[in-house]
CSV table of C-alpha atoms in Angstrom, one decimal:
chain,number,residue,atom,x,y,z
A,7,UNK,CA,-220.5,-102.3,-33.8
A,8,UNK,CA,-224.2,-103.8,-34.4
A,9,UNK,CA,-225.6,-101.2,-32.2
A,10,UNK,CA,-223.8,-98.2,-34.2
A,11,UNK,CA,-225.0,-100.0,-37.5
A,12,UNK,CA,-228.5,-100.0,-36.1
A,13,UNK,CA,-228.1,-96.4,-34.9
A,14,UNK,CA,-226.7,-95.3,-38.5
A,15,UNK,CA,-229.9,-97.6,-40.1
A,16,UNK,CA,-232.6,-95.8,-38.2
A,17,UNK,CA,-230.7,-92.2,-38.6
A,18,UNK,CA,-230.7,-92.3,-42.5
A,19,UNK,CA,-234.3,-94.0,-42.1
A,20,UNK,CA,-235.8,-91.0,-40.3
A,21,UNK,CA,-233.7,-88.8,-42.5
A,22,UNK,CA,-234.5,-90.1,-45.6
A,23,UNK,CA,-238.3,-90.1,-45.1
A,24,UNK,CA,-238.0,-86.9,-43.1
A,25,UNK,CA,-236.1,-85.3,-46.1
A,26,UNK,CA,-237.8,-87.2,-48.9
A,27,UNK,CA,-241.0,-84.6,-47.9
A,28,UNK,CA,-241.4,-83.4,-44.3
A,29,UNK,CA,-243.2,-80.3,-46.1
A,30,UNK,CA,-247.1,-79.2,-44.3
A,31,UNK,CA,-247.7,-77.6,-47.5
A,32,UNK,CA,-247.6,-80.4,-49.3
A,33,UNK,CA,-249.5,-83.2,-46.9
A,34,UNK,CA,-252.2,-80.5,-45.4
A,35,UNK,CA,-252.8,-77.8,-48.7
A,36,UNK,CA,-251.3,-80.2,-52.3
A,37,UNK,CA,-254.3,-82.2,-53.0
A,38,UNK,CA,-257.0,-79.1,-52.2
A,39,UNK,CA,-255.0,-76.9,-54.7
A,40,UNK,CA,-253.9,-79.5,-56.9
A,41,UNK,CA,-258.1,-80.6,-57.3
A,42,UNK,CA,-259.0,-76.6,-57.8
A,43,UNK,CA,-257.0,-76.3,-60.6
A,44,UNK,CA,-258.4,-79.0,-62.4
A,45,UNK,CA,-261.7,-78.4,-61.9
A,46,UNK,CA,-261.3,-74.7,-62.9
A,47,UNK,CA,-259.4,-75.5,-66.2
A,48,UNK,CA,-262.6,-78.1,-66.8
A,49,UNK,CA,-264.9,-75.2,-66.3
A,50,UNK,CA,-262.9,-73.0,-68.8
A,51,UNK,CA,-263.8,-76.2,-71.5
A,52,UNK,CA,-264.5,-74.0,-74.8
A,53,UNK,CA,-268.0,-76.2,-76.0
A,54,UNK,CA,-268.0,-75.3,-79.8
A,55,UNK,CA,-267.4,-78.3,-81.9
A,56,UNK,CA,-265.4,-76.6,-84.7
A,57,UNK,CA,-261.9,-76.3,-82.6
A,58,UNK,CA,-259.3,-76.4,-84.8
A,59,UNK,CA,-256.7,-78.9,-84.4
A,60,UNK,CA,-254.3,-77.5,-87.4
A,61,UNK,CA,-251.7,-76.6,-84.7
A,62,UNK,CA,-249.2,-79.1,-84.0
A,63,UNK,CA,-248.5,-79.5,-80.1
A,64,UNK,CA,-246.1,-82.5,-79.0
A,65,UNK,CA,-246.4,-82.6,-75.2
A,66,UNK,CA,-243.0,-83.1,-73.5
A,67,UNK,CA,-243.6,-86.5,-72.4
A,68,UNK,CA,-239.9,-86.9,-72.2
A,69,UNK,CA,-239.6,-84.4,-69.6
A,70,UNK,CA,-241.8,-85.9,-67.1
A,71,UNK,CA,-240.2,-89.2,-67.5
A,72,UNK,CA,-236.5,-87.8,-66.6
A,73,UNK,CA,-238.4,-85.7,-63.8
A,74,UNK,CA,-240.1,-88.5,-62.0
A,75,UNK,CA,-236.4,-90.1,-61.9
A,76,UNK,CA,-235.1,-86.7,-60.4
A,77,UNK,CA,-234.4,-85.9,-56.5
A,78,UNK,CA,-237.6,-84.8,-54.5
A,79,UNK,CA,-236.2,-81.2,-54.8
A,80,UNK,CA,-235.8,-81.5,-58.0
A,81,UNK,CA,-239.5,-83.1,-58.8
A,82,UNK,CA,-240.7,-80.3,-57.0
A,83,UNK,CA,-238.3,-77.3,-58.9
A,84,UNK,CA,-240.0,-78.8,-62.0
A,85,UNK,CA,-243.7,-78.9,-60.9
A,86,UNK,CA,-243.3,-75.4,-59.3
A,87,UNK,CA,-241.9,-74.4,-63.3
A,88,UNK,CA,-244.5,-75.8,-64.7
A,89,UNK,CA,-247.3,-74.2,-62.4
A,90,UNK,CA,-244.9,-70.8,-63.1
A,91,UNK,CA,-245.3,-71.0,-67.0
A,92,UNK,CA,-248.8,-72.0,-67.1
A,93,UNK,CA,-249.8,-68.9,-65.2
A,94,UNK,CA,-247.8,-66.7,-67.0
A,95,UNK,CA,-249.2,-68.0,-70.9
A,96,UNK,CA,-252.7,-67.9,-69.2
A,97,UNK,CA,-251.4,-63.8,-68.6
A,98,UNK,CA,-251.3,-63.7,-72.5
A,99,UNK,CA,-254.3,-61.6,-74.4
A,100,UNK,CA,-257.4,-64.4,-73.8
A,101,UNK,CA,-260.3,-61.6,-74.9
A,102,UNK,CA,-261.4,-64.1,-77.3
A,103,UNK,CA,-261.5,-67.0,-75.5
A,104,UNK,CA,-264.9,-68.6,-74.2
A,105,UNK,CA,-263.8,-68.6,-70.6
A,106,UNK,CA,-265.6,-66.7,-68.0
A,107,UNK,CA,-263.2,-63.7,-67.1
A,108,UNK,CA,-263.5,-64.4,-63.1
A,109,UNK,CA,-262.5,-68.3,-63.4
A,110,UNK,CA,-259.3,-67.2,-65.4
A,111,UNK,CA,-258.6,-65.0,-62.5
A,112,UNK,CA,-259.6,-67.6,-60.1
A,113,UNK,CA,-257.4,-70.3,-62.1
A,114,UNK,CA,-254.6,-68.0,-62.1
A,115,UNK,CA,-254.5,-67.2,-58.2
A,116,UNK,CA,-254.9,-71.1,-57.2
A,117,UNK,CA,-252.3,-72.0,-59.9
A,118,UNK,CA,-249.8,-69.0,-58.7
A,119,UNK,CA,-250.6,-70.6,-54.8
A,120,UNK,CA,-249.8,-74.2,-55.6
A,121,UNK,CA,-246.5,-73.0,-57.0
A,122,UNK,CA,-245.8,-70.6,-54.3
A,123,UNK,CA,-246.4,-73.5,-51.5
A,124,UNK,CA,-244.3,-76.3,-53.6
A,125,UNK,CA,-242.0,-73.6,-53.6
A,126,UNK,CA,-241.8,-73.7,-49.7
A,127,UNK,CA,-241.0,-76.8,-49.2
A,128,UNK,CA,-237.8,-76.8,-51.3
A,129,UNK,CA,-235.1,-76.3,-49.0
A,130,UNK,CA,-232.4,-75.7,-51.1
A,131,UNK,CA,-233.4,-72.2,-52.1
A,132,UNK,CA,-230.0,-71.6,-54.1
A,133,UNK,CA,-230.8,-70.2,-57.4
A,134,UNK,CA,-230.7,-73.5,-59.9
A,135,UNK,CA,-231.2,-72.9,-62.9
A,136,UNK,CA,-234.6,-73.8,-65.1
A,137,UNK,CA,-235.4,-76.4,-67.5
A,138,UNK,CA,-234.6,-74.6,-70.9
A,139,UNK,CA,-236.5,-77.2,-72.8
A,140,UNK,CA,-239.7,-76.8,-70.7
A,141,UNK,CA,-239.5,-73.2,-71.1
A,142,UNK,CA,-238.6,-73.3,-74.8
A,143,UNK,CA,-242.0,-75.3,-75.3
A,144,UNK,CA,-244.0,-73.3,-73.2
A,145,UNK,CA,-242.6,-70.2,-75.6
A,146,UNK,CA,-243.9,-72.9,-78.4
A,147,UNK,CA,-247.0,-72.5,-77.1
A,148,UNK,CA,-247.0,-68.5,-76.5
A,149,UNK,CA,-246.2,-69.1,-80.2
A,150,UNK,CA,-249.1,-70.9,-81.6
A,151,UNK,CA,-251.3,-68.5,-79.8
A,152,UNK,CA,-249.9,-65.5,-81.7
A,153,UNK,CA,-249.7,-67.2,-84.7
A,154,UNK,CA,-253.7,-68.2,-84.4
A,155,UNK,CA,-254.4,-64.9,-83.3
A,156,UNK,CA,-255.7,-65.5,-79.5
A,157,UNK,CA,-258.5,-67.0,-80.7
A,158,UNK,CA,-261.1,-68.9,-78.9
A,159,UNK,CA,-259.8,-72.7,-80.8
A,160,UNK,CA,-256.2,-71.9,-79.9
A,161,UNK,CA,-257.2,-71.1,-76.5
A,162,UNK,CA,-259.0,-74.1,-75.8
A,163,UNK,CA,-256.1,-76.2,-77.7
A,164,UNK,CA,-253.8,-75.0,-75.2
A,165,UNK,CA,-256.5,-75.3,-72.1
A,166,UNK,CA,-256.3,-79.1,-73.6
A,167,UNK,CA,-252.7,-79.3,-73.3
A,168,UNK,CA,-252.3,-77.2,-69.6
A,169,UNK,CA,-255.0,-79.3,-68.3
A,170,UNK,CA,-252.5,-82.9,-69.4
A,171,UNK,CA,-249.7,-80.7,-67.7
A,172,UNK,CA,-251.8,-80.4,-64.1
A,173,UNK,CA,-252.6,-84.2,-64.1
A,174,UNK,CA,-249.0,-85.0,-64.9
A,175,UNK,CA,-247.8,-82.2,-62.4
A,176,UNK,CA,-250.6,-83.7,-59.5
A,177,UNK,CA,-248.9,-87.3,-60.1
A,178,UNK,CA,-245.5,-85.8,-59.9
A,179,UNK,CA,-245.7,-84.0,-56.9
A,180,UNK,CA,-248.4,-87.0,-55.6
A,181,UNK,CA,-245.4,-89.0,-55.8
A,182,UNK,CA,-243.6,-87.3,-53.3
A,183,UNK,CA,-246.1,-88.2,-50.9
A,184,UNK,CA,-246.0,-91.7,-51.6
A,185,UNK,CA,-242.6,-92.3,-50.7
């Protein structure tokens, strides 16, 4: 019997860790993507000093908290949203922003990879369904933009807000890593 327990304990050991992230993505290409992005949103900073702060943007802090207590797959169904949303609001008109048209592009191809390989390593590929209240506040923000016209202070309001979102994202998915 002790040698079935300690057969059963080192299974669900393996198993557990294996399962918890056996992903290459994530150990070998996470952390080079995860770093691009932020460094190419903090090139896109817009410098003037007048930005307007008028728009009221409560960041989903809520969210995150019931993600880190989620399932790996799920952790990693809500990153890859995240990275999804992001790079379809940075799609939107951004003509008047300050950015640099080829680190948008750039941005948008490094953002669109991280959430293609997080994508990979979820196994279950069974169509779950998305977080409707992360997607209603992205549409919040998609909002604000119109309302402010595209300009170059909402732009760099919501550069603010995606650049919280990649740090949050990077310690969400870091977290799988971890364990």
């Amino acid at each position: 019997l002790s040698n079935l327990m300690l057969l059963v304990f080192v299974s669900l050991s393996v198993f557990s860790s294996a399962s918890s992230l056996s992903c290459r993505w994530m150990h070998h290409k996470f952390r080079q993507h995860s770093n691009n992005s932020l460094d190419l949103i903090e090139r896109m900073a817009h410098t003037s000093t007048n930005t307007t702060e008028d728009a009221e943007v409560s960041f989903p802090h809520n969210l995150y908290n019931q993600a880190s207590e989620a399932s790996a797959e799920d952790k990693l169904r809500f990153t890859v949203q995240i990275l999804e949303e992001m790079a379809a609001l940075f799609e939107e008109d951004h003509s008047n922003a300050s950015w640099e048209e080829n680190t948008v592009d750039h941005f948008l191809i490094v953002v669109t990879q991280q959430a293609d390989g997080l994508h990979s390593c979820i196994k279950s590929h069974g169509h779950k369904k998305k977080n409707k209240k992360l997607h209603m506040y992205f549409k919040r923000l998609s909002h604000i933009l119109e309302q402010m016209g595209h300009s170059a202070e909402s732009w760099e309001l919501i550069r603010k807000e995606m650049k919280t979102h990649l740090m949050r994202a990077d310690q969400l998915a870091s977290s799988l890593l971890t364990n």
